[in-house]
Short mmCIF file of N, CA and C in Angstrom, two decimals:
data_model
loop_
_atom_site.label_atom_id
_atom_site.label_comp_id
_atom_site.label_asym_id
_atom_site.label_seq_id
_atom_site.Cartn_x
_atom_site.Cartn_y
_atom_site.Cartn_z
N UNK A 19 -4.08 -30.26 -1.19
CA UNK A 19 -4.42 -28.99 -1.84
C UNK A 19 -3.62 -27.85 -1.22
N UNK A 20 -4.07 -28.32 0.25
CA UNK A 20 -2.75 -26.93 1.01
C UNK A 20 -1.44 -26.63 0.57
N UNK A 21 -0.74 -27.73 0.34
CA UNK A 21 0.75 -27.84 0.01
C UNK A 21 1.37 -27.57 -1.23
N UNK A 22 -0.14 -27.97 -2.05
CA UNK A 22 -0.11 -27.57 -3.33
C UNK A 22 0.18 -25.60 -3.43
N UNK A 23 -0.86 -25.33 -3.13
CA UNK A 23 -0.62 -23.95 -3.16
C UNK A 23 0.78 -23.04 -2.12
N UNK A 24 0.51 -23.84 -0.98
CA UNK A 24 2.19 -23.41 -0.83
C UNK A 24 3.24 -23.55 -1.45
N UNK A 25 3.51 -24.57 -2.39
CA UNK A 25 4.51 -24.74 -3.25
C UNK A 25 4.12 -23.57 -4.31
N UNK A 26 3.50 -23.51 -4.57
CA UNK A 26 2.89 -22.22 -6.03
C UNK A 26 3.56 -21.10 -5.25
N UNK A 27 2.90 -20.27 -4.55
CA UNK A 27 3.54 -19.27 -3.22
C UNK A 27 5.10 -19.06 -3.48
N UNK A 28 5.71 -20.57 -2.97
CA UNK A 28 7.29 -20.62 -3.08
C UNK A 28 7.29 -20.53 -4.18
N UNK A 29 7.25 -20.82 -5.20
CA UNK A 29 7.58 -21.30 -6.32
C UNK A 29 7.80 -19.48 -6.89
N UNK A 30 6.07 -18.67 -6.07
CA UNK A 30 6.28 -17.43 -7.26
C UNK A 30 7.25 -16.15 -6.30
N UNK A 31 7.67 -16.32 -5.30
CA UNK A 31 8.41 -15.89 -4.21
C UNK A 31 9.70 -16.07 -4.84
N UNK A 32 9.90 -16.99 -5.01
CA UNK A 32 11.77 -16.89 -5.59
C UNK A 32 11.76 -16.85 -7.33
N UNK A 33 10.92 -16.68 -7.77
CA UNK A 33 10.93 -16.23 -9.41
C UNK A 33 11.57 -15.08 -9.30
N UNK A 34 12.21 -14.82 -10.20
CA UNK A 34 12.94 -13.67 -10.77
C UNK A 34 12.27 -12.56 -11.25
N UNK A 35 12.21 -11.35 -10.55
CA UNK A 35 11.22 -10.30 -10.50
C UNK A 35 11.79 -9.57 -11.98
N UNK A 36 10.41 -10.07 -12.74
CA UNK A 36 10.52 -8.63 -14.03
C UNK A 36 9.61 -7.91 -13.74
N UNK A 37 10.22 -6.85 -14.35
CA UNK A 37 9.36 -5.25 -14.04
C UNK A 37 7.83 -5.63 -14.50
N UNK A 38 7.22 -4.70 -14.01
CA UNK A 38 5.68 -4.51 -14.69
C UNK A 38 5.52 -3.36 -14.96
N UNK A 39 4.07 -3.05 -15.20
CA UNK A 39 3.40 -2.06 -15.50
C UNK A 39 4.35 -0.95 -14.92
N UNK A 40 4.53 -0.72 -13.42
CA UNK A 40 4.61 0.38 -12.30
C UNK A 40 6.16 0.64 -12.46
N UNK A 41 6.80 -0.89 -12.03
CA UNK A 41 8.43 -0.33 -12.32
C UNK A 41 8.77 -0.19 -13.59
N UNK A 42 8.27 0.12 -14.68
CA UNK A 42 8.65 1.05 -15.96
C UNK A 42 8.26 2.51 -16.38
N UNK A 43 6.97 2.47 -15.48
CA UNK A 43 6.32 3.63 -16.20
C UNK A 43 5.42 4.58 -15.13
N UNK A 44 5.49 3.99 -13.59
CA UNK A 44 5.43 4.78 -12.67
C UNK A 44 5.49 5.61 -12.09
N UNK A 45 6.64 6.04 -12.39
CA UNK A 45 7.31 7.83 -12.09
C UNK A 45 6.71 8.21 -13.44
N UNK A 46 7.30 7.82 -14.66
CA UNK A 46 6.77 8.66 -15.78
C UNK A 46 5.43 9.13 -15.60
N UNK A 47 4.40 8.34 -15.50
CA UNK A 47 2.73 8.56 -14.82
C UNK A 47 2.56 9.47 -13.85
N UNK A 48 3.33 9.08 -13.13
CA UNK A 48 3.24 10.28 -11.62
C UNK A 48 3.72 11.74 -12.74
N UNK A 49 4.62 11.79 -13.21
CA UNK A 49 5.32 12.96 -13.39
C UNK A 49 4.30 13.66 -14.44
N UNK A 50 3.97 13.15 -15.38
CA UNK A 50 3.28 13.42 -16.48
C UNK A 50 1.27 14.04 -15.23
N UNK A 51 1.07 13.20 -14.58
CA UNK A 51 -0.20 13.67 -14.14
C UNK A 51 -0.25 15.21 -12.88
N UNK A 52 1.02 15.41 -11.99
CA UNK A 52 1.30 16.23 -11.91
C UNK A 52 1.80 17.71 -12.60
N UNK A 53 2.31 17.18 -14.28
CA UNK A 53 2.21 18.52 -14.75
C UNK A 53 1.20 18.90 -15.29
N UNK A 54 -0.45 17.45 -15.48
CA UNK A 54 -1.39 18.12 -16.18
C UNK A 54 -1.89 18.89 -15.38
N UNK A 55 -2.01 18.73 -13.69
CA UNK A 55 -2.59 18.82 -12.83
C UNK A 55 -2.47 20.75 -12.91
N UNK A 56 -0.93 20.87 -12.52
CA UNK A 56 0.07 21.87 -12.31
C UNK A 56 -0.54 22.64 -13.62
N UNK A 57 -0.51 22.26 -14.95
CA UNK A 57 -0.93 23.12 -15.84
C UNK A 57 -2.36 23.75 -16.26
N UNK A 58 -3.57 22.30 -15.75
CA UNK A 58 -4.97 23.07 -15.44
C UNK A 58 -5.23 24.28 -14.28
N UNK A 59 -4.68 24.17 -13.23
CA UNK A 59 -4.58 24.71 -12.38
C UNK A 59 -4.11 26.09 -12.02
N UNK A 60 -2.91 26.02 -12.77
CA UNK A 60 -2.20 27.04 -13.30
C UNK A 60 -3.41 27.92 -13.93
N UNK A 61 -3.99 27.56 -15.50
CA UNK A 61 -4.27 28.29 -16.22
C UNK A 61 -5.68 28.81 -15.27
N UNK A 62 -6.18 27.92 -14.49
CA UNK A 62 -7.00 28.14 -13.90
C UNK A 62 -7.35 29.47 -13.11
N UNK A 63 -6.01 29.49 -12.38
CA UNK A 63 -5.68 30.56 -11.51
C UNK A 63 -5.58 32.10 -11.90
N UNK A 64 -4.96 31.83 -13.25
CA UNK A 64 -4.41 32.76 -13.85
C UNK A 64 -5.27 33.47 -14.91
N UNK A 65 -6.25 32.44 -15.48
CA UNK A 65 -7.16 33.08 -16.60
C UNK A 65 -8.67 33.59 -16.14
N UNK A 66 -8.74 33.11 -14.60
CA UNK A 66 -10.12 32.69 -14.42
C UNK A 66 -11.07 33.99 -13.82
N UNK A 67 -9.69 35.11 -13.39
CA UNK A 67 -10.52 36.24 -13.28
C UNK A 67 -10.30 36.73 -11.68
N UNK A 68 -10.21 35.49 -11.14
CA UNK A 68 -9.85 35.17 -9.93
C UNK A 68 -9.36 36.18 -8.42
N UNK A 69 -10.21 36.96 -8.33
CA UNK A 69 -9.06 38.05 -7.16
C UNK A 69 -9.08 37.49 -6.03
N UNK A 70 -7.84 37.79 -5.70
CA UNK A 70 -7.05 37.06 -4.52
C UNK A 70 -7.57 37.78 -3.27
N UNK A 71 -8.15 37.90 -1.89
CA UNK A 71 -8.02 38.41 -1.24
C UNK A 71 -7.03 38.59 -0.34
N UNK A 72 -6.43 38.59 -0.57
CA UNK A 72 -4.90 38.17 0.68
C UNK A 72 -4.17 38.69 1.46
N UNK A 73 -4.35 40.46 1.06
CA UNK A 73 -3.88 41.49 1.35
C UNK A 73 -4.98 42.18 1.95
N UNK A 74 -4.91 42.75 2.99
CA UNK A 74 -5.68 43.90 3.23
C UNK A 74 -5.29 45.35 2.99
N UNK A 75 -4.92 45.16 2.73
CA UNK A 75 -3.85 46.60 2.43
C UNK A 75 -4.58 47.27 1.42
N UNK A 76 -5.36 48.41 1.44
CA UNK A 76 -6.47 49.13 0.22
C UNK A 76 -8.03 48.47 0.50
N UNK A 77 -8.33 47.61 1.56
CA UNK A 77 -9.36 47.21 0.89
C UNK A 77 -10.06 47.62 2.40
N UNK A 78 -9.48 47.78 3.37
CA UNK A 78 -9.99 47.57 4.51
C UNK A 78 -9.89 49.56 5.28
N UNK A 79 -10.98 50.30 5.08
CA UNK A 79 -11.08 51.78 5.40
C UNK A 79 -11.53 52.20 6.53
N UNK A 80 -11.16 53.00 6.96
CA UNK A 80 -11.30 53.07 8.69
C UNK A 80 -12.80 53.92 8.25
N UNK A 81 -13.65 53.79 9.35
CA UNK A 81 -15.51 53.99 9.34
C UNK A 81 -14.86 55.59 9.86
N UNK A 82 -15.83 56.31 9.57
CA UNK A 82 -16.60 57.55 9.87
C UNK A 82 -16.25 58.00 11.41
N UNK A 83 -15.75 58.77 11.94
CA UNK A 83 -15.48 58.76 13.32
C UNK A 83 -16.41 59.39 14.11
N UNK A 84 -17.44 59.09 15.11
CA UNK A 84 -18.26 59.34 15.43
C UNK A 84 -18.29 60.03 16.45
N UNK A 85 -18.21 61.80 16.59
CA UNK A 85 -18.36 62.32 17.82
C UNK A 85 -19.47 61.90 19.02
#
């Protein structure tokens, strides 16, 4: 039985690699789910109302000076 399946092993080890699923359409997938990503995100950012705090610059007022 052992030898059996080692021969299967060899047998699928030196077969001649055709593409699958991944080496045809792998990058395309990757590329395509990063721009849905990039484009929810986007609109996300942009429609959602969203204020940035990032700046202090206007937001931050010096207190009352206290004799």
């Amino acid at each position: 039985l052992a030898r059996g399946i080692q021969h299967t092993a060899v047998r699928q080890a030196h077969r001649k690699h055709e593409p699958n699923f991944h080496d045809k359409y792998g990058n395309l997938v990757l590329l395509g789910g990063a721009a849905a990503f990039i484009a929810v995100w986007g609109y996300v950012f942009t429609q959602a109302g969203i204020e940035w705090g990032l700046s202090p610059v206007g937001r931050i007022t010096p207190k009352e000076w206290r004799e």
